[in-house]
mmCIF file of C-alpha atoms in Angstrom:
data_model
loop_
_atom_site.group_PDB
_atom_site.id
_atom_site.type_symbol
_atom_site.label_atom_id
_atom_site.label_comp_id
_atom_site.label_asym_id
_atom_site.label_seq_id
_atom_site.Cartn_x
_atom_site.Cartn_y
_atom_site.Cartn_z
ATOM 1 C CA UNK A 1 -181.514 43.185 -18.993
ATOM 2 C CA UNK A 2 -178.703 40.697 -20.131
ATOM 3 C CA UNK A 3 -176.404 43.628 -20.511
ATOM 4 C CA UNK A 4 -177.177 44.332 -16.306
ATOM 5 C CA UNK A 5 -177.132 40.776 -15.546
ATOM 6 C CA UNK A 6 -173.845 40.448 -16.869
ATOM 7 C CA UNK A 7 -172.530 43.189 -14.690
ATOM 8 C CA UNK A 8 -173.773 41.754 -11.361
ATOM 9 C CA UNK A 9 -172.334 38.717 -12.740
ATOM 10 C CA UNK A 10 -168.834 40.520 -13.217
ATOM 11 C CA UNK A 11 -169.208 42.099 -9.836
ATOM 12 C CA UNK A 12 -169.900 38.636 -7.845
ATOM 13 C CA UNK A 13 -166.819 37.000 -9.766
ATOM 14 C CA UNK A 14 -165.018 40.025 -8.949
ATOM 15 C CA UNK A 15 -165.715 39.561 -5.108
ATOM 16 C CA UNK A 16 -165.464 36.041 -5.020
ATOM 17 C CA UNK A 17 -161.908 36.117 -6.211
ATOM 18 C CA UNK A 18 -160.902 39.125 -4.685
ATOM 19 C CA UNK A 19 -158.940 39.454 -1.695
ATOM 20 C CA UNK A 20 -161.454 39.774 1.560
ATOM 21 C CA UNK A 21 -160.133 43.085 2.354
ATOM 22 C CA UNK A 22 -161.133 44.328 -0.964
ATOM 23 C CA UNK A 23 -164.678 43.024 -0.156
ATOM 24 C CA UNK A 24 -164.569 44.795 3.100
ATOM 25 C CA UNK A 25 -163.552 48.121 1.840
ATOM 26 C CA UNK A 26 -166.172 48.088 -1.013
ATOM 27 C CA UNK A 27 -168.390 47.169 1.980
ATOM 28 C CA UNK A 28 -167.402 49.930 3.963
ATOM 29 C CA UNK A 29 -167.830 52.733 0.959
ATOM 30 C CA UNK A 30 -170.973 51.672 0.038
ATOM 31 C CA UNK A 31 -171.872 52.152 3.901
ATOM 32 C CA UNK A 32 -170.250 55.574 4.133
ATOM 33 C CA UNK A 33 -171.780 56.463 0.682
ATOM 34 C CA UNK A 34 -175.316 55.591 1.992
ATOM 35 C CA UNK A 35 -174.727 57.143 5.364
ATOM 36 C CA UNK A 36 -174.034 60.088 3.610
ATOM 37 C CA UNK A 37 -176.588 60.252 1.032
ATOM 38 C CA UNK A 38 -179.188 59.720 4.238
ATOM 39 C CA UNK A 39 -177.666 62.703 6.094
ATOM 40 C CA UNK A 40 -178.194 64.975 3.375
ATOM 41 C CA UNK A 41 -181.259 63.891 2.993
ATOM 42 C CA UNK A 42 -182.367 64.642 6.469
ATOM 43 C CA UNK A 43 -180.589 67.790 6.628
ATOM 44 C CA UNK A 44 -182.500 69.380 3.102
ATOM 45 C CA UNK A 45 -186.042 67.621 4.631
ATOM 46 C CA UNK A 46 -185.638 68.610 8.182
ATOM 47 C CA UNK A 47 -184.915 72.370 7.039
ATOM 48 C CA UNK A 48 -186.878 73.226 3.916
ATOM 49 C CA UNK A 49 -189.854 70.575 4.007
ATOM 50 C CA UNK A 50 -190.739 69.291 7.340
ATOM 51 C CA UNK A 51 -192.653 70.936 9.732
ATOM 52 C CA UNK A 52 -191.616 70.706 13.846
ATOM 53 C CA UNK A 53 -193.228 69.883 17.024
ATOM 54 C CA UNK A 54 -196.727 71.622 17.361
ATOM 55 C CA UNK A 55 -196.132 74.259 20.442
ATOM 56 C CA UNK A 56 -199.538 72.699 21.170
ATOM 57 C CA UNK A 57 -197.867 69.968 22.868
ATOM 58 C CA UNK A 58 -196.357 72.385 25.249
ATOM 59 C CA UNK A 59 -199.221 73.822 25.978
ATOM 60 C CA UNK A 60 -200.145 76.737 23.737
ATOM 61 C CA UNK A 61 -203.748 77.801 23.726
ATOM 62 C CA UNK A 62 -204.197 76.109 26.934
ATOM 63 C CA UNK A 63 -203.011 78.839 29.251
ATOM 64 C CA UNK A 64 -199.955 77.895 29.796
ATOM 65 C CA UNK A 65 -196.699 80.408 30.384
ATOM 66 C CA UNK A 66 -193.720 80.371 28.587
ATOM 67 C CA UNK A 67 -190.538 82.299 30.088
ATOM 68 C CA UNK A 68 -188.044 84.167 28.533
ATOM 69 C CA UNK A 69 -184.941 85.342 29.738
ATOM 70 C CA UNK A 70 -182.916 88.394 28.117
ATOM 71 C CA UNK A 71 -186.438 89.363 26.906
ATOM 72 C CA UNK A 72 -185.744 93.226 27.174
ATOM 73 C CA UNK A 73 -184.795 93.566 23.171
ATOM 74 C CA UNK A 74 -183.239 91.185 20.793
ATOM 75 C CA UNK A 75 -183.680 87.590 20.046
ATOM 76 C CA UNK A 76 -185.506 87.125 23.299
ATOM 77 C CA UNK A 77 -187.600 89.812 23.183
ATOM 78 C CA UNK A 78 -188.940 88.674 19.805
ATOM 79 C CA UNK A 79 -189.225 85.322 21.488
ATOM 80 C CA UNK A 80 -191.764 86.841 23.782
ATOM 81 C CA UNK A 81 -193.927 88.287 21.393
ATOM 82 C CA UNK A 82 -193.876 84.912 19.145
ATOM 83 C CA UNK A 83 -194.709 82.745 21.627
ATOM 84 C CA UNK A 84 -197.141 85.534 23.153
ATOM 85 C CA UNK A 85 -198.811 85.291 19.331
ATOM 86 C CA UNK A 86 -198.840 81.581 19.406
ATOM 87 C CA UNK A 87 -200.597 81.672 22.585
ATOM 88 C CA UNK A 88 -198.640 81.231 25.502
ATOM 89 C CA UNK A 89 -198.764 83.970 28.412
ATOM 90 C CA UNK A 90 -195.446 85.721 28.712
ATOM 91 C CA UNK A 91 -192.883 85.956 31.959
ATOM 92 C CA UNK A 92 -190.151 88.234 31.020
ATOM 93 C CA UNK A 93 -187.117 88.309 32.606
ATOM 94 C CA UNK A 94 -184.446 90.490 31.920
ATOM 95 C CA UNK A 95 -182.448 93.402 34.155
ATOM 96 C CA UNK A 96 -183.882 96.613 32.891
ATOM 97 C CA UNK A 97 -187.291 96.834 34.206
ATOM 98 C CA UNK A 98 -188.014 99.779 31.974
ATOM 99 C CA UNK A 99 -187.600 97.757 28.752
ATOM 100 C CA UNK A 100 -189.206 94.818 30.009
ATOM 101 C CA UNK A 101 -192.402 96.730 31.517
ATOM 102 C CA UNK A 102 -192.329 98.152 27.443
ATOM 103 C CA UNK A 103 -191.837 94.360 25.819
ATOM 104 C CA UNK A 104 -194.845 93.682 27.934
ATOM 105 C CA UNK A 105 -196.904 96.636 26.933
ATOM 106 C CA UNK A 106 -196.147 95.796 22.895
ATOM 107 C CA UNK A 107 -197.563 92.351 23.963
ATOM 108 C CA UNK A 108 -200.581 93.045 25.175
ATOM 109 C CA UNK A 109 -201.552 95.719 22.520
ATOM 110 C CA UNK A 110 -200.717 93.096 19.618
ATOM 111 C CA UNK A 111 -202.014 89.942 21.681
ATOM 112 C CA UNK A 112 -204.856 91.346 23.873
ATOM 113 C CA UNK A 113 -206.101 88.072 25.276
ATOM 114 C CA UNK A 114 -202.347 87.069 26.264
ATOM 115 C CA UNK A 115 -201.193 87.483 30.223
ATOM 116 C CA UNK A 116 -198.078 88.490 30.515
ATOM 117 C CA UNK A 117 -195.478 89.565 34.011
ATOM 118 C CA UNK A 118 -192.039 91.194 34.186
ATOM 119 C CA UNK A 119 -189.341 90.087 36.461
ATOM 120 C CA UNK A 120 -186.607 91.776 37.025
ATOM 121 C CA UNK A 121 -183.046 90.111 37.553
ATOM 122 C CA UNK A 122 -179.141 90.793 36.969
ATOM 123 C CA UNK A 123 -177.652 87.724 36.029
ATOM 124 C CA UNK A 124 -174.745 88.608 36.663
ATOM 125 C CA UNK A 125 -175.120 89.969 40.384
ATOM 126 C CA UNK A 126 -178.160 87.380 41.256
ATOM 127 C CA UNK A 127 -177.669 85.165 44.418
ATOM 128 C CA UNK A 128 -179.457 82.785 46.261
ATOM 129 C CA UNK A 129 -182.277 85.335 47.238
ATOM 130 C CA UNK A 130 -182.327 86.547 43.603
ATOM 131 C CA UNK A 131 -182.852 82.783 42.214
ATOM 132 C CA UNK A 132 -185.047 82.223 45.281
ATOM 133 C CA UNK A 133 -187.563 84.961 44.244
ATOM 134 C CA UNK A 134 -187.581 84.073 40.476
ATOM 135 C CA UNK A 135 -188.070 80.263 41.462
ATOM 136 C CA UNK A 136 -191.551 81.161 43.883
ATOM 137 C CA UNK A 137 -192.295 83.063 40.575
ATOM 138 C CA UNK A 138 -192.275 80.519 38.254
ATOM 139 C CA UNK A 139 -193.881 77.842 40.739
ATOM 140 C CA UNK A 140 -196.820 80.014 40.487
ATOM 141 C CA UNK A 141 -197.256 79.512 36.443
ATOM 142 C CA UNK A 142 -197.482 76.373 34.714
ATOM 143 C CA UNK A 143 -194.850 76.406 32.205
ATOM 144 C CA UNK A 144 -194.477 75.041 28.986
ATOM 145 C CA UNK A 145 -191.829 76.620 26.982
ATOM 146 C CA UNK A 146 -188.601 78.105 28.658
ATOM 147 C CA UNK A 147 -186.342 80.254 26.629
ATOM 148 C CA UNK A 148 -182.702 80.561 28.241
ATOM 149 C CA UNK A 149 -181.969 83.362 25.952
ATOM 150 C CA UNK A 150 -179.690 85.541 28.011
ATOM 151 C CA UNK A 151 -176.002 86.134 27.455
ATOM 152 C CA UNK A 152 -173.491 88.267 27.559
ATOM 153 C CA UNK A 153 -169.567 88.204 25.117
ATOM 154 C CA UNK A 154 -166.950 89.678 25.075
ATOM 155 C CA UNK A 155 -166.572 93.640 24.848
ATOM 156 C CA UNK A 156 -164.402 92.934 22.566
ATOM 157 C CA UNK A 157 -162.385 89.827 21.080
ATOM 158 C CA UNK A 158 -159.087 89.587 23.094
ATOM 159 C CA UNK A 159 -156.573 87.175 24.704
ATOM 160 C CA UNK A 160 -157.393 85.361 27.848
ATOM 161 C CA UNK A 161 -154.468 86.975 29.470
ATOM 162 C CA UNK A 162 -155.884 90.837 28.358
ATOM 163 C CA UNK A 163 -159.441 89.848 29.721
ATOM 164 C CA UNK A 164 -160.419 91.673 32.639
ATOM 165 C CA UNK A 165 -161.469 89.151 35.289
ATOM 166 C CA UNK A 166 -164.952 90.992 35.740
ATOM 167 C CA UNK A 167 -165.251 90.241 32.033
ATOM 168 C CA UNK A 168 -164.951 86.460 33.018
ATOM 169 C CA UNK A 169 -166.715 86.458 35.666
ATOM 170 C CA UNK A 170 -169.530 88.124 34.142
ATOM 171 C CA UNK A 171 -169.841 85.560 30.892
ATOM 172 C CA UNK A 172 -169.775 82.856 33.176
ATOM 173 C CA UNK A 173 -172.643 83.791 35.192
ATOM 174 C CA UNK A 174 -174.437 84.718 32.640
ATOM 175 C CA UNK A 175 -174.070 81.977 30.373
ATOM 176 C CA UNK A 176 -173.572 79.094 32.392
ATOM 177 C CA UNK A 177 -174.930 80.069 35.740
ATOM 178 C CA UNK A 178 -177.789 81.385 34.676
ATOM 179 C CA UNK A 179 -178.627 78.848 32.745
ATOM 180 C CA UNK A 180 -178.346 76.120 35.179
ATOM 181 C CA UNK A 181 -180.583 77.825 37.703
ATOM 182 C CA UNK A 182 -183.249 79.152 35.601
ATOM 183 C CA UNK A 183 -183.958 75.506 34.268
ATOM 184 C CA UNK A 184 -183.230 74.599 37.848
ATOM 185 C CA UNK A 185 -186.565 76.639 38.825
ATOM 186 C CA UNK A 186 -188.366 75.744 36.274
ATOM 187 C CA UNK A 187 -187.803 72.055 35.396
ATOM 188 C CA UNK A 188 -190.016 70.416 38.321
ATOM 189 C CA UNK A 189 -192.991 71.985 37.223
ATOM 190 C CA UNK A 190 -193.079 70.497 33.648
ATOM 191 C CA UNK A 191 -191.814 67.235 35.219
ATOM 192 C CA UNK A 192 -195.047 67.078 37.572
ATOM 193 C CA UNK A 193 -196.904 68.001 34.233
ATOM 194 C CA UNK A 194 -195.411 65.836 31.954
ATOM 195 C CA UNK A 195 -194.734 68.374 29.171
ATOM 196 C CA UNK A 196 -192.329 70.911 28.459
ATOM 197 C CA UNK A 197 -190.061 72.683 26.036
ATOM 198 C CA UNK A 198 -186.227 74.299 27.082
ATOM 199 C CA UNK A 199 -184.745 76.003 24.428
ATOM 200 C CA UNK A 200 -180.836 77.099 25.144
ATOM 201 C CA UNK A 201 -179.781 79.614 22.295
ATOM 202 C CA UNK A 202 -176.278 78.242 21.750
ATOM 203 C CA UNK A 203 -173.576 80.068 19.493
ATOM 204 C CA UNK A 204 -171.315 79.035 15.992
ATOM 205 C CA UNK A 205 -168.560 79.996 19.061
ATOM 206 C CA UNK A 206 -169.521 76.903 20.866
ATOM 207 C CA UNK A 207 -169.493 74.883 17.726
ATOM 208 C CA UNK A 208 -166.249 75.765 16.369
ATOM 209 C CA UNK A 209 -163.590 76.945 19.151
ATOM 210 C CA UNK A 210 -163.215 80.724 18.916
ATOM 211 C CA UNK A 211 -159.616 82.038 19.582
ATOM 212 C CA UNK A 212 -160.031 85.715 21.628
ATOM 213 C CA UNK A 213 -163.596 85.256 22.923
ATOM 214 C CA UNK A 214 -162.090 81.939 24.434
ATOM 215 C CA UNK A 215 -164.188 82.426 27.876
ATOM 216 C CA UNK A 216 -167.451 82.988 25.687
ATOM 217 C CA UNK A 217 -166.842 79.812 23.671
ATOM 218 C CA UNK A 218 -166.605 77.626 26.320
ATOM 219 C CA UNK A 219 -169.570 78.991 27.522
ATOM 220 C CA UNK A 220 -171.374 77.942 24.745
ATOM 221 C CA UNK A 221 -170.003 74.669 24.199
ATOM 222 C CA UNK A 222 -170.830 74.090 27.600
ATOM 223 C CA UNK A 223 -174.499 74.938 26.374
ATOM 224 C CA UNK A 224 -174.341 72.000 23.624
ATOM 225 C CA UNK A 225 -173.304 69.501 26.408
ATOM 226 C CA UNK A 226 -175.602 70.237 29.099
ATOM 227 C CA UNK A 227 -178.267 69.914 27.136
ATOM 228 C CA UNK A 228 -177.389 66.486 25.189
ATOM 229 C CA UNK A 229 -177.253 65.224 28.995
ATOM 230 C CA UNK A 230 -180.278 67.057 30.075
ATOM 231 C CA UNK A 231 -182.322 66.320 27.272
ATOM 232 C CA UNK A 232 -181.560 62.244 27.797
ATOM 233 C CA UNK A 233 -182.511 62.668 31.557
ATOM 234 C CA UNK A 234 -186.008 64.439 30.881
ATOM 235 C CA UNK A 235 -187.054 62.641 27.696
ATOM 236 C CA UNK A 236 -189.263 60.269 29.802
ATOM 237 C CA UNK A 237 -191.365 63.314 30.972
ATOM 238 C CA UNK A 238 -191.730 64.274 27.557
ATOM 239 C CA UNK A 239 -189.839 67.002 28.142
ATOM 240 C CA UNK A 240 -188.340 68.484 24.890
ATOM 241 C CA UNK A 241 -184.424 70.161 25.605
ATOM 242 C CA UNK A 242 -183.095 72.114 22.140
ATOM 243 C CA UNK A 243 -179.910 73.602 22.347
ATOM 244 C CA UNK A 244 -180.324 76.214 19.211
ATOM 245 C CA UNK A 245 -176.795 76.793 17.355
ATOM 246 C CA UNK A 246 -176.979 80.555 16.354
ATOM 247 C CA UNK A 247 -174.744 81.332 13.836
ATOM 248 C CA UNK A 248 -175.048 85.449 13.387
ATOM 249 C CA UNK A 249 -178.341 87.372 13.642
ATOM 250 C CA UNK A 250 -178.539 90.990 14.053
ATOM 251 C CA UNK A 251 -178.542 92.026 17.659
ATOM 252 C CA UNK A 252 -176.514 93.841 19.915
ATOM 253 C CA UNK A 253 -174.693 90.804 21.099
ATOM 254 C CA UNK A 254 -173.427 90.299 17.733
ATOM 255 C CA UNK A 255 -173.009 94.056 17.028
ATOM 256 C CA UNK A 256 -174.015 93.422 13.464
ATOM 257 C CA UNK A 257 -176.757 96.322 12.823
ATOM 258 C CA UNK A 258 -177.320 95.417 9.216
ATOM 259 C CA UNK A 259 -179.333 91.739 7.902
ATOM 260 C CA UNK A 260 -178.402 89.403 4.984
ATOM 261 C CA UNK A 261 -178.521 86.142 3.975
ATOM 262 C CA UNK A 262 -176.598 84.755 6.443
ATOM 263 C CA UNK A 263 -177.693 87.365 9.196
ATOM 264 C CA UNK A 264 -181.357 87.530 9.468
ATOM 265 C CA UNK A 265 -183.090 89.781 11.632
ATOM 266 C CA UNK A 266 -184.424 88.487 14.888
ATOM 267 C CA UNK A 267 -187.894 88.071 13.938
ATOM 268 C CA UNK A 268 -187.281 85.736 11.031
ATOM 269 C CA UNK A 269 -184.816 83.655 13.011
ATOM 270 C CA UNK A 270 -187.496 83.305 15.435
ATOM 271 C CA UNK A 271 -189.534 82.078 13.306
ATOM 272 C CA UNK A 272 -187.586 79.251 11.795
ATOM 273 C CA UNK A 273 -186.711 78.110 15.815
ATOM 274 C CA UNK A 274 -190.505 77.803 16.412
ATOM 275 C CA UNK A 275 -190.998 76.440 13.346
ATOM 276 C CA UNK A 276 -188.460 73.392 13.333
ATOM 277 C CA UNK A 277 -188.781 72.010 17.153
ATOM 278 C CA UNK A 278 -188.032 68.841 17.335
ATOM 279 C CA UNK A 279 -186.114 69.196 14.040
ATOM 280 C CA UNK A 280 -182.100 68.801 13.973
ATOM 281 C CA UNK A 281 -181.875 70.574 10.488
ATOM 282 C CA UNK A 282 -178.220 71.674 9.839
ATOM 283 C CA UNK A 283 -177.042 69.480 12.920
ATOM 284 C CA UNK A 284 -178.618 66.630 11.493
ATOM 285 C CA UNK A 285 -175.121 65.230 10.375
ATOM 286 C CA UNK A 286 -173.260 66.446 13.284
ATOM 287 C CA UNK A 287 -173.538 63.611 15.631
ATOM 288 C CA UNK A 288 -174.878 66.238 18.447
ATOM 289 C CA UNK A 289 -177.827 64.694 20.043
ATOM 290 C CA UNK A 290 -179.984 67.600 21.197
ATOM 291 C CA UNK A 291 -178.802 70.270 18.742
ATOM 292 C CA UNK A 292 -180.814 72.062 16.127
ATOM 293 C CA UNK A 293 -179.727 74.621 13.545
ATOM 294 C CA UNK A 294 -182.923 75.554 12.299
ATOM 295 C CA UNK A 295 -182.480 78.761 9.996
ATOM 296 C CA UNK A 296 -182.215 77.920 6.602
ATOM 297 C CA UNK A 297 -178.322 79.629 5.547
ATOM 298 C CA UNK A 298 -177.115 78.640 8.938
ATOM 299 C CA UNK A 299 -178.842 74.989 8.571
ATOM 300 C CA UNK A 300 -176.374 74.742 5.255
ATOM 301 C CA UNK A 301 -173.025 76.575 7.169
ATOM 302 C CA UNK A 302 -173.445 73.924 9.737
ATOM 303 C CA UNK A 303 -173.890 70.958 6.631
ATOM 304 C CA UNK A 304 -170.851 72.161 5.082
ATOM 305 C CA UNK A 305 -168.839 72.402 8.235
ATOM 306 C CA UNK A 306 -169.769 69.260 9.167
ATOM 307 C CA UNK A 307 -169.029 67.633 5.678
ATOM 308 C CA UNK A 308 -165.304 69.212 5.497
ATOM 309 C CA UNK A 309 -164.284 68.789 8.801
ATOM 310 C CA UNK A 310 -161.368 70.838 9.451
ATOM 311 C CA UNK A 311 -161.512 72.417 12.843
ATOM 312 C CA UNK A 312 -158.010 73.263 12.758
ATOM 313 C CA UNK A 313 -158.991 75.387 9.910
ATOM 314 C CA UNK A 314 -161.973 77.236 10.922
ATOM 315 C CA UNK A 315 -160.074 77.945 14.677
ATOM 316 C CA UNK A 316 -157.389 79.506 12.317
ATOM 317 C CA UNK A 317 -159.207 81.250 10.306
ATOM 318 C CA UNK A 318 -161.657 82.906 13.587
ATOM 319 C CA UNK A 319 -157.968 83.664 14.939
ATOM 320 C CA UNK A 320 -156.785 85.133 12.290
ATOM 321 C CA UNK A 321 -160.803 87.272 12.081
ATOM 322 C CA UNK A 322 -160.875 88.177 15.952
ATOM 323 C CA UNK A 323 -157.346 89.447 15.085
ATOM 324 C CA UNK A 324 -158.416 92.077 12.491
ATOM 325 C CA UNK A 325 -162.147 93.169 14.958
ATOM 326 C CA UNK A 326 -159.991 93.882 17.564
ATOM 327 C CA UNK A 327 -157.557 96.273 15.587
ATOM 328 C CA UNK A 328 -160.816 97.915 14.395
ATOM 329 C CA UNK A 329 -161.848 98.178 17.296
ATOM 330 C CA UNK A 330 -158.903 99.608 19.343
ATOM 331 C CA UNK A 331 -158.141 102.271 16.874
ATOM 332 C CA UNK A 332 -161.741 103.243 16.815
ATOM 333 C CA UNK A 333 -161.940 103.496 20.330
ATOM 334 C CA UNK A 334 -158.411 106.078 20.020
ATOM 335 C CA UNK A 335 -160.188 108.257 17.654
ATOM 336 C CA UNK A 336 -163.109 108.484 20.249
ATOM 337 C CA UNK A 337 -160.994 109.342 23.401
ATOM 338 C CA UNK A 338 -158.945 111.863 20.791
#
């Protein structure tokens, strides 16, 4: 004890007869250290120990809908069947009717007591008859959970001046477009209810600026910003607004066939999404209101990211990356048309 008190009586004479703007950086480290030590904190809670939102609060169980879009395969089409087995009827909506009639079949065999409809849209052809159809649609369901899952990248990486304008055209629509007037349709409902859950599947592309598949990681960032805005605007309807930041996960958007650590299959990213609602996880040091990187090796990318800093790094380093797909690419594609 005397050995301690002596120290904190070192450390007052110390500050007392120091210069104030030694006091005030000591201030200011002890700050930053704490700040820190509480973000790490949150981020190793929020992803390993704490459990989200209930989907009860968005109406599982109590017949209420939850639509998907890009539910045909993937990501969203194991959206539909987890939210299907966590009891929400199912609206899929996708552009392949055959593939979404099947996702609806597989539903109903695993989740008999589940109700689920298939609506078929091209996101990137839709106009204001095509959004006018799906919005009578949804006014007929109440819905609790929307899932604006669809999207559409690059064919391949590539500069903005070797894009095709279709290309362009098409990832806008898709990403941004589509996501505006889904949410559009759907949004007045759960405001007249006073519940609700929008989930916007974001991309690492949107978090760190992606040289090649510039178009598609605007997109995305445009994702992270709508729904910081739109999840301030709605919060007094208790209205819940996610935007997910997906690192990799085996689909055929990512045109990564084979899992690992930091690629999980669709199913167990699912999982971890439905798991941690509410939760910021990874982001939780970001300073991105709204965001949540809920799957546990993406959770600690995003951390370590955030931590370093660096963006001028990371956009070299996806440069120099999109650089060496698209050679790949290219002189696979000249084998094929030999």
């Amino acid at each position: 004890m005397n050995a301690i008190q002596s120290s904190l009586e070192s450390l007052q004479s110390f500050l007392t007869s120091s210069p104030w703007w030694i006091s005030a950086l000591l201030a200011l480290g002890s700050f930053s250290t704490a700040r820190f030590a509480y973000q790490t904190l949150s981020v190793l809670l929020q992803t390993f120990l704490l459990p989200g939102t209930s989907l009860k609060t968005f109406g599982a169980q109590k017949g209420a809908w939850a639509v998907v879009t890009g539910a045909s395969d993937g990501i969203g089409k194991e959206f539909a069947l987890q939210l299907a087995g966590r009891g929400f009827n199912v609206l899929l909506v996708a552009r392949n009717t055959a593939l979404l009639a099947a996702a609806a079949e597989e539903i109903k065999t695993k989740y008999p007591g589940i109700k689920t409809a298939v609506h078929t849209i091209d996101f990137s052809a839709a106009d204001e008859h095509a959004y006018e159809l799906l919005s009578r649609e949804v006014d007929t369901i109440d819905v609790g959970v929307l899932v604006n899952n669809v999207g559409r990248s690059h064919n391949m990486p590539a500069y903005l001046v070797d894009t095709p304008v279709t290309e362009m055209g098409d990832i806008v629509k898709i990403n941004v477009a589509a996501t505006l007037r889904v949410t559009y349709a759907v949004l007045p409902g759960m405001i007249r209810r006073k519940r609700g859950l929008v989930l916007n599947i974001g991309s690492l592309a949107g978090a760190v600026p992606s040289p090649m598949l510039a178009t598609y990681s605007g997109t995305k960032a445009f994702l992270a910003t709508f729904s910081s805005a739109l999840a301030e605007e709605v919060r007094a309807h208790k209205i819940v607004v996610e935007h997910v930041n997906t690192y990799f996960v085996v689909s055929k958007l990512s045109k990564i066939r084979r899992a690992s650590i930091m690629t999980p299959q669709p199913r167990e990213y699912v999982r971890a999404v439905l798991g941690k609602i509410g939760l910021a996880c990874g982001a939780a040091c970001s300073g991105r209101p709204a965001t949540s990187t809920p799957f546990w090796s993406h959770a600690m990318l995003d951390y370590v990211l955030g931590v370093l800093g660096l963006p001028s790094v990371y956009i070299w380093y996806t440069h120099k990356l999109h650089q060496s797909i698209r050679r790949r690419a290219l002189k696979k594609a000249a084998k094929k048309a030999e």
